[in-house]
Amino acid sequence: MELPELQRNLSRFEELNAQVLGISVDSVYSHKAFADQLGGIIFPLLADFHPKGEVTKKYGLWREERGNGRRAIIIVDRAGIVRFSQVIPKGPPNVEEVLAAVKAIA
């Protein structure tokens, strides 16, 4: 699961002036329960709930057959340009790879 791994490394992202966000098509209530269940996720979790999947679709990650989005890491620079995008299979992301991508655009 990617959120706990990102939470464990949050200070490393903050040192690079990177803002970590989570986004899914679930509601804010689901996000709160999920964050609590994981022991507390302190970075923002955004709800792409209504219209469902609008942001997810714009990033090309929407799965129509499942009604949800693919798990992915996306790095957007200050100008709003996507600089890194990687679909994540089951399991945690490679945090070192993500940090290297952040450093490359910092």
PDB file of C-alpha atoms in Angstrom:
ATOM      1  CA  MET A   1       0.000   0.000   0.000  1.00  0.00           C
ATOM      2  CA  GLU A   2       1.452   3.327  -1.039  1.00  0.00           C
ATOM      3  CA  LEU A   3       0.081   5.774   1.533  1.00  0.00           C
ATOM      4  CA  PRO A   4       1.874   4.372   4.617  1.00  0.00           C
ATOM      5  CA  GLU A   5       5.164   4.269   2.691  1.00  0.00           C
ATOM      6  CA  LEU A   6       4.742   7.880   1.620  1.00  0.00           C
ATOM      7  CA  GLN A   7       3.799   8.844   5.191  1.00  0.00           C
ATOM      8  CA  ARG A   8       6.947   7.160   6.578  1.00  0.00           C
ATOM      9  CA  ASN A   9       9.055   9.198   4.156  1.00  0.00           C
ATOM     10  CA  LEU A  10       7.087  12.447   4.362  1.00  0.00           C
ATOM     11  CA  SER A  11       9.931  14.421   5.962  1.00  0.00           C
ATOM     12  CA  ARG A  12      12.225  13.481   3.071  1.00  0.00           C
ATOM     13  CA  PHE A  13       9.729  14.933   0.591  1.00  0.00           C
ATOM     14  CA  GLU A  14       9.278  18.043   2.731  1.00  0.00           C
ATOM     15  CA  GLU A  15      13.068  18.594   2.733  1.00  0.00           C
ATOM     16  CA  LEU A  16      12.788  18.891  -1.057  1.00  0.00           C
ATOM     17  CA  ASN A  17       9.847  21.328  -0.753  1.00  0.00           C
ATOM     18  CA  ALA A  18       7.542  18.705  -2.263  1.00  0.00           C
ATOM     19  CA  GLN A  19       3.878  18.510  -1.255  1.00  0.00           C
ATOM     20  CA  VAL A  20       2.567  14.948  -0.987  1.00  0.00           C
ATOM     21  CA  LEU A  21      -1.134  14.495  -1.769  1.00  0.00           C
ATOM     22  CA  GLY A  22      -3.323  11.444  -2.056  1.00  0.00           C
ATOM     23  CA  ILE A  23      -6.313  11.373  -4.377  1.00  0.00           C
ATOM     24  CA  SER A  24      -8.972   8.779  -5.046  1.00  0.00           C
ATOM     25  CA  VAL A  25     -12.566   8.587  -6.204  1.00  0.00           C
ATOM     26  CA  ASP A  26     -13.733   7.852  -2.657  1.00  0.00           C
ATOM     27  CA  SER A  27     -15.563  10.397  -0.508  1.00  0.00           C
ATOM     28  CA  VAL A  28     -13.922  12.583   2.135  1.00  0.00           C
ATOM     29  CA  TYR A  29     -15.637  10.406   4.761  1.00  0.00           C
ATOM     30  CA  SER A  30     -14.028   7.287   3.310  1.00  0.00           C
ATOM     31  CA  HIS A  31     -10.664   9.057   3.280  1.00  0.00           C
ATOM     32  CA  LYS A  32     -10.974   9.984   6.954  1.00  0.00           C
ATOM     33  CA  ALA A  33     -11.854   6.419   7.948  1.00  0.00           C
ATOM     34  CA  PHE A  34      -9.057   5.023   5.769  1.00  0.00           C
ATOM     35  CA  ALA A  35      -6.444   7.425   7.181  1.00  0.00           C
ATOM     36  CA  ASP A  36      -7.539   6.581  10.729  1.00  0.00           C
ATOM     37  CA  GLN A  37      -7.394   2.853   9.974  1.00  0.00           C
ATOM     38  CA  LEU A  38      -3.806   3.265   8.755  1.00  0.00           C
ATOM     39  CA  GLY A  39      -2.795   4.968  11.980  1.00  0.00           C
ATOM     40  CA  GLY A  40      -3.060   8.506  10.725  1.00  0.00           C
ATOM     41  CA  ILE A  41      -2.045   9.909   7.372  1.00  0.00           C
ATOM     42  CA  ILE A  42      -1.183  13.568   7.878  1.00  0.00           C
ATOM     43  CA  PHE A  43      -0.804  14.711   4.267  1.00  0.00           C
ATOM     44  CA  PRO A  44      -3.957  15.833   2.425  1.00  0.00           C
ATOM     45  CA  LEU A  45      -6.232  13.221   0.846  1.00  0.00           C
ATOM     46  CA  LEU A  46      -8.317  14.648  -1.978  1.00  0.00           C
ATOM     47  CA  ALA A  47     -11.690  13.274  -3.035  1.00  0.00           C
ATOM     48  CA  ASP A  48     -12.231  12.954  -6.802  1.00  0.00           C
ATOM     49  CA  PHE A  49     -15.775  11.963  -5.890  1.00  0.00           C
ATOM     50  CA  HIS A  50     -18.151  14.263  -7.783  1.00  0.00           C
ATOM     51  CA  PRO A  51     -18.186  14.234 -10.649  1.00  0.00           C
ATOM     52  CA  LYS A  52     -16.677  10.841 -10.011  1.00  0.00           C
ATOM     53  CA  GLY A  53     -13.194  10.420 -11.401  1.00  0.00           C
ATOM     54  CA  GLU A  54     -12.996  13.764 -13.218  1.00  0.00           C
ATOM     55  CA  VAL A  55      -9.367  14.414 -12.197  1.00  0.00           C
ATOM     56  CA  THR A  56      -8.415  10.746 -12.496  1.00  0.00           C
ATOM     57  CA  LYS A  57      -9.689  10.725 -16.079  1.00  0.00           C
ATOM     58  CA  LYS A  58      -7.636  13.820 -16.948  1.00  0.00           C
ATOM     59  CA  TYR A  59      -4.486  11.987 -15.883  1.00  0.00           C
ATOM     60  CA  GLY A  60      -5.450   8.940 -17.986  1.00  0.00           C
ATOM     61  CA  LEU A  61      -5.797   6.684 -14.953  1.00  0.00           C
ATOM     62  CA  TRP A  62      -9.547   5.969 -14.972  1.00  0.00           C
ATOM     63  CA  ARG A  63     -10.687   2.330 -15.197  1.00  0.00           C
ATOM     64  CA  GLU A  64     -14.204   2.406 -16.580  1.00  0.00           C
ATOM     65  CA  GLU A  65     -14.790  -1.306 -16.006  1.00  0.00           C
ATOM     66  CA  ARG A  66     -14.067  -0.934 -12.268  1.00  0.00           C
ATOM     67  CA  GLY A  67     -15.295   2.594 -11.721  1.00  0.00           C
ATOM     68  CA  ASN A  68     -12.036   3.649 -10.087  1.00  0.00           C
ATOM     69  CA  GLY A  69      -8.546   4.807 -10.887  1.00  0.00           C
ATOM     70  CA  ARG A  70      -5.226   3.046 -11.265  1.00  0.00           C
ATOM     71  CA  ARG A  71      -2.761   3.497  -8.425  1.00  0.00           C
ATOM     72  CA  ALA A  72      -0.068   5.895  -9.562  1.00  0.00           C
ATOM     73  CA  ILE A  73       2.575   8.379  -8.513  1.00  0.00           C
ATOM     74  CA  ILE A  74       2.444  11.667 -10.404  1.00  0.00           C
ATOM     75  CA  ILE A  75       4.854  14.541  -9.871  1.00  0.00           C
ATOM     76  CA  VAL A  76       3.667  17.944 -11.037  1.00  0.00           C
ATOM     77  CA  ASP A  77       5.982  20.958 -11.016  1.00  0.00           C
ATOM     78  CA  ARG A  78       5.047  24.443  -9.816  1.00  0.00           C
ATOM     79  CA  ALA A  79       3.908  25.373 -13.338  1.00  0.00           C
ATOM     80  CA  GLY A  80       1.417  22.483 -13.338  1.00  0.00           C
ATOM     81  CA  ILE A  81       3.403  20.343 -15.775  1.00  0.00           C
ATOM     82  CA  VAL A  82       3.544  16.588 -15.161  1.00  0.00           C
ATOM     83  CA  ARG A  83       7.230  15.700 -14.796  1.00  0.00           C
ATOM     84  CA  PHE A  84       6.929  12.084 -13.634  1.00  0.00           C
ATOM     85  CA  SER A  85       4.144   9.531 -13.860  1.00  0.00           C
ATOM     86  CA  GLN A  86       4.246   5.894 -12.872  1.00  0.00           C
ATOM     87  CA  VAL A  87       1.439   3.373 -12.418  1.00  0.00           C
ATOM     88  CA  ILE A  88       2.095   1.409  -9.232  1.00  0.00           C
ATOM     89  CA  PRO A  89       1.424  -2.330  -9.090  1.00  0.00           C
ATOM     90  CA  LYS A  90       0.244  -3.824  -5.808  1.00  0.00           C
ATOM     91  CA  GLY A  91       2.543  -2.988  -2.959  1.00  0.00           C
ATOM     92  CA  PRO A  92       4.387   0.153  -1.948  1.00  0.00           C
ATOM     93  CA  PRO A  93       6.015   2.502  -4.443  1.00  0.00           C
ATOM     94  CA  ASN A  94       9.770   2.679  -4.852  1.00  0.00           C
ATOM     95  CA  VAL A  95      10.236   5.754  -2.679  1.00  0.00           C
ATOM     96  CA  GLU A  96      13.886   6.181  -3.670  1.00  0.00           C
ATOM     97  CA  GLU A  97      12.873   6.378  -7.335  1.00  0.00           C
ATOM     98  CA  VAL A  98      10.145   8.914  -6.560  1.00  0.00           C
ATOM     99  CA  LEU A  99      12.530  11.024  -4.450  1.00  0.00           C
ATOM    100  CA  ALA A 100      15.083  10.947  -7.286  1.00  0.00           C
ATOM    101  CA  ALA A 101      12.405  12.220  -9.677  1.00  0.00           C
ATOM    102  CA  VAL A 102      11.525  15.042  -7.267  1.00  0.00           C
ATOM    103  CA  LYS A 103      15.208  15.978  -6.918  1.00  0.00           C
ATOM    104  CA  ALA A 104      15.568  16.046 -10.705  1.00  0.00           C
ATOM    105  CA  ILE A 105      12.979  18.823 -11.036  1.00  0.00           C
ATOM    106  CA  ALA A 106      13.775  20.716  -7.815  1.00  0.00           C
TER     107      ALA A 106
END
